[in-house]
C-alpha cells in the first residue's frame, strides 16, 4: 500500500477515535465538551483539506513521472532502433511510433497485409518473427501472442555486416586441363593448348578477379570469395563451353574440370575438400564443375561430353600389381556384385574370381542372393557343368561365414554399398577394392583401400580384361567365361554402338583370342517371345516431351530391368529424338527409370537430380518410395531444371 494512502487512513482513524471520546464525555461522564467539539470540527476540516491537497499533489507527481518515463522509453526506443505499429480488430493500422515518421514511413488507416504482405504468417501466429525490408532499412518484426502490436527492430547494420561477411568468405578452387599429358606427347598440339586454350582460361579468371597460381602444367589453384563465386555460377561457368568449342576446332581432346570448396572457415578442410571434388569431377569424365558447400550434396555444372578413354597402359599395370599385392596379402577373397546382376557384373566377377584363385586364395562369389538378370541366369544354368567346378557361388550368409578381418572384398560394376548384393558384408569389411565403370557418386558409402573407377570404360569387363596379362596364366580363362565377358561388353555398349573407344575393341579382340565367340554371344542374348511383347508394350506407350524427348510411363504390369533398358535402346533409334526415359514397375513394391541419350544430352545429370546415376548416355534409378506417376512428375521437373541450365 502507498505511503499517502496509509497516512489518510491513519488520520481518518484518529478522527474517529476522538469523536468517540467526545461522545463518551458528553453523554456518559456528563462533562461539558463544547470546546473539545469545536476543536474536533477544526481538526476534521484540516483532515479534509489535507486529503484534498495531498491528492492533488499526488496527481501532479504521477503526471510528472509519466512524462519523464514516456520520454525515457521514447529515447530508449530511438537508441535501440525499435518501432511499434498498432492495429485494430480489422487489421487496420491505428498507431505508428516516432521512428517511422522520422523515416517518412506511414501506413495509418491501411490494412497491415496490404502494407507488408510478408507479415501474413506472423499475423496468423504461425511464426514468432520474420524479416522485412522497408525502403533502405531491414527490420526484424515480432508479435506477442494475442497482441495487436507489431515490434519492428532495425537490423540493417547487422544484416549488412552478415552479408559482407558472407560475400567475403573464402572459396578455394582448382582447374585441371583434362587429357593434357596425352596431348603433350604431340609438340604441335601442346603449343595450341598453351596459346589457344590456356590463355582464354586465364583471361576468364582475370575478368572475375580470381587469383590463380599454376601448380603444374595441367593444374591451377584458384582463390576467390563467395561474391566472385556467385558471379561465376550466374555465368554458369561458360569457360567450359569456350574450351570445349576451341578444342573441337583444334581437334585436340582437351576439356577442363573445375572444383570449388565452400562453407568452411577451416582452410585445411577446404583444401582437402577441393582436392576430393576435383578428383570426383575427373573420375566422372571431366568437362564439368563440381561444387560443395560444407556437408551439403555436391552440385554439378556442365558434363555435356562423354568421358574420353585414358590410354595409359602404365596405369593399368600399376592397378593390376596393386590388386595382386592386396590379394596375396589377404587370407581369402569375396567378390560382390550389384543387386540384380547383369552380364557385365557376372563376367567381371568371374574374371576376378579366377585371378584371386590364381594366387591360391579361397575365393567366393556372392551369386545366389541379391537377384540376377534372367538372361544371364539362363546362361549360367546352361553352362553350370563348366562353371560350378571353377567358382564358389555362395549366398550372402555363406560369404559372411567365410569372412575374417584379413579377407579382401572386391566390388565389381558398382561403387555404392546401397546398390550391392553384399551390403551386410560391406558393413564389416576391413579391406575393400572397387572396380567400376560408372560415373562416380560424390560420397562413397564404402571405405575402399583402392577404387579403380574409370567412367571412360565401356564396361567393367573391359577394365578387368586389361588385367588378364598381369594376373592370369595363359589359357586359364576358358571359352565360356570369355563369352560371358564378351556378352557383358556387347550389352553395355548396345552391340558396340555407344561408349566405345580403341581400348574397347582391343579388349574385345583379346577376349576373342581367348575363345569368345561373337556368334554364340549373340545367340545367348536372344530373347524369348514374352520379352519382345513386354518391350513392345513399353515402346507403344511412349509420348513425345519437348519435341525431342521420349517418355514411356507404364503403371500396369511388372517388367524386368533388361526389358526396360532394351526398350530405351530401341526408342533411342527414333529420328529426331535425343533422349529417352522409361518408367515402369520392376517389382510389386519397386519402380525403376531407365534413361538413354545420343550424346550432347546428359541423362546422368537428370537422374542424379532424382538420386539416381550412371553415364552421360545411359543412366537410371530404382525407387520404393514413389509410384510410377509420381516418378513421371519428378522426372519432368528434373528435365525442366536441366534444360534451363543447358
PDB file of C-alpha atoms in Angstrom, residues 42 56 64 88 92 111 123 168 237 258 262 268 296 322 328 343 368 390 402 412 419 478 497 513-514 527 576:
ATOM      1  CA  UNK A  42     -11.489  22.229  13.286  1.00  0.00           C
ATOM      2  CA  UNK A  56      -3.769  16.994  -5.930  1.00  0.00           C
ATOM      3  CA  UNK A  64       5.360  14.375 -13.984  1.00  0.00           C
ATOM      4  CA  UNK A  88      -7.334  -2.827 -34.622  1.00  0.00           C
ATOM      5  CA  UNK A  92      -6.052  -1.616 -39.903  1.00  0.00           C
ATOM      6  CA  UNK A 111      -4.505  -2.820 -43.710  1.00  0.00           C
ATOM      7  CA  UNK A 123      -0.117 -12.137 -38.081  1.00  0.00           C
ATOM      8  CA  UNK A 168      33.976 -12.218 -48.368  1.00  0.00           C
ATOM      9  CA  UNK A 237      30.960 -21.340 -65.820  1.00  0.00           C
ATOM     10  CA  UNK A 258      36.771 -27.443 -62.090  1.00  0.00           C
ATOM     11  CA  UNK A 262      32.915 -23.519 -49.829  1.00  0.00           C
ATOM     12  CA  UNK A 268      42.706 -27.353 -44.212  1.00  0.00           C
ATOM     13  CA  UNK A 296      25.754 -30.333 -48.498  1.00  0.00           C
ATOM     14  CA  UNK A 322      48.357 -53.252 -56.625  1.00  0.00           C
ATOM     15  CA  UNK A 328      48.482 -62.061 -51.949  1.00  0.00           C
ATOM     16  CA  UNK A 343      26.138 -59.848 -67.775  1.00  0.00           C
ATOM     17  CA  UNK A 368      22.902 -66.858 -55.074  1.00  0.00           C
ATOM     18  CA  UNK A 390      35.698 -73.470 -61.173  1.00  0.00           C
ATOM     19  CA  UNK A 402      33.862 -67.373 -44.591  1.00  0.00           C
ATOM     20  CA  UNK A 412      32.606 -55.090 -59.322  1.00  0.00           C
ATOM     21  CA  UNK A 419      23.500 -50.985 -54.547  1.00  0.00           C
ATOM     22  CA  UNK A 478      38.015 -70.982 -70.641  1.00  0.00           C
ATOM     23  CA  UNK A 497      27.322 -48.631 -80.751  1.00  0.00           C
ATOM     24  CA  UNK A 513      41.640 -64.672 -78.848  1.00  0.00           C
ATOM     25  CA  UNK A 514      40.817 -66.406 -75.532  1.00  0.00           C
ATOM     26  CA  UNK A 527      15.084 -63.014 -76.187  1.00  0.00           C
ATOM     27  CA  UNK A 576      14.939 -36.525 -84.118  1.00  0.00           C
TER      28      UNK A 576
END
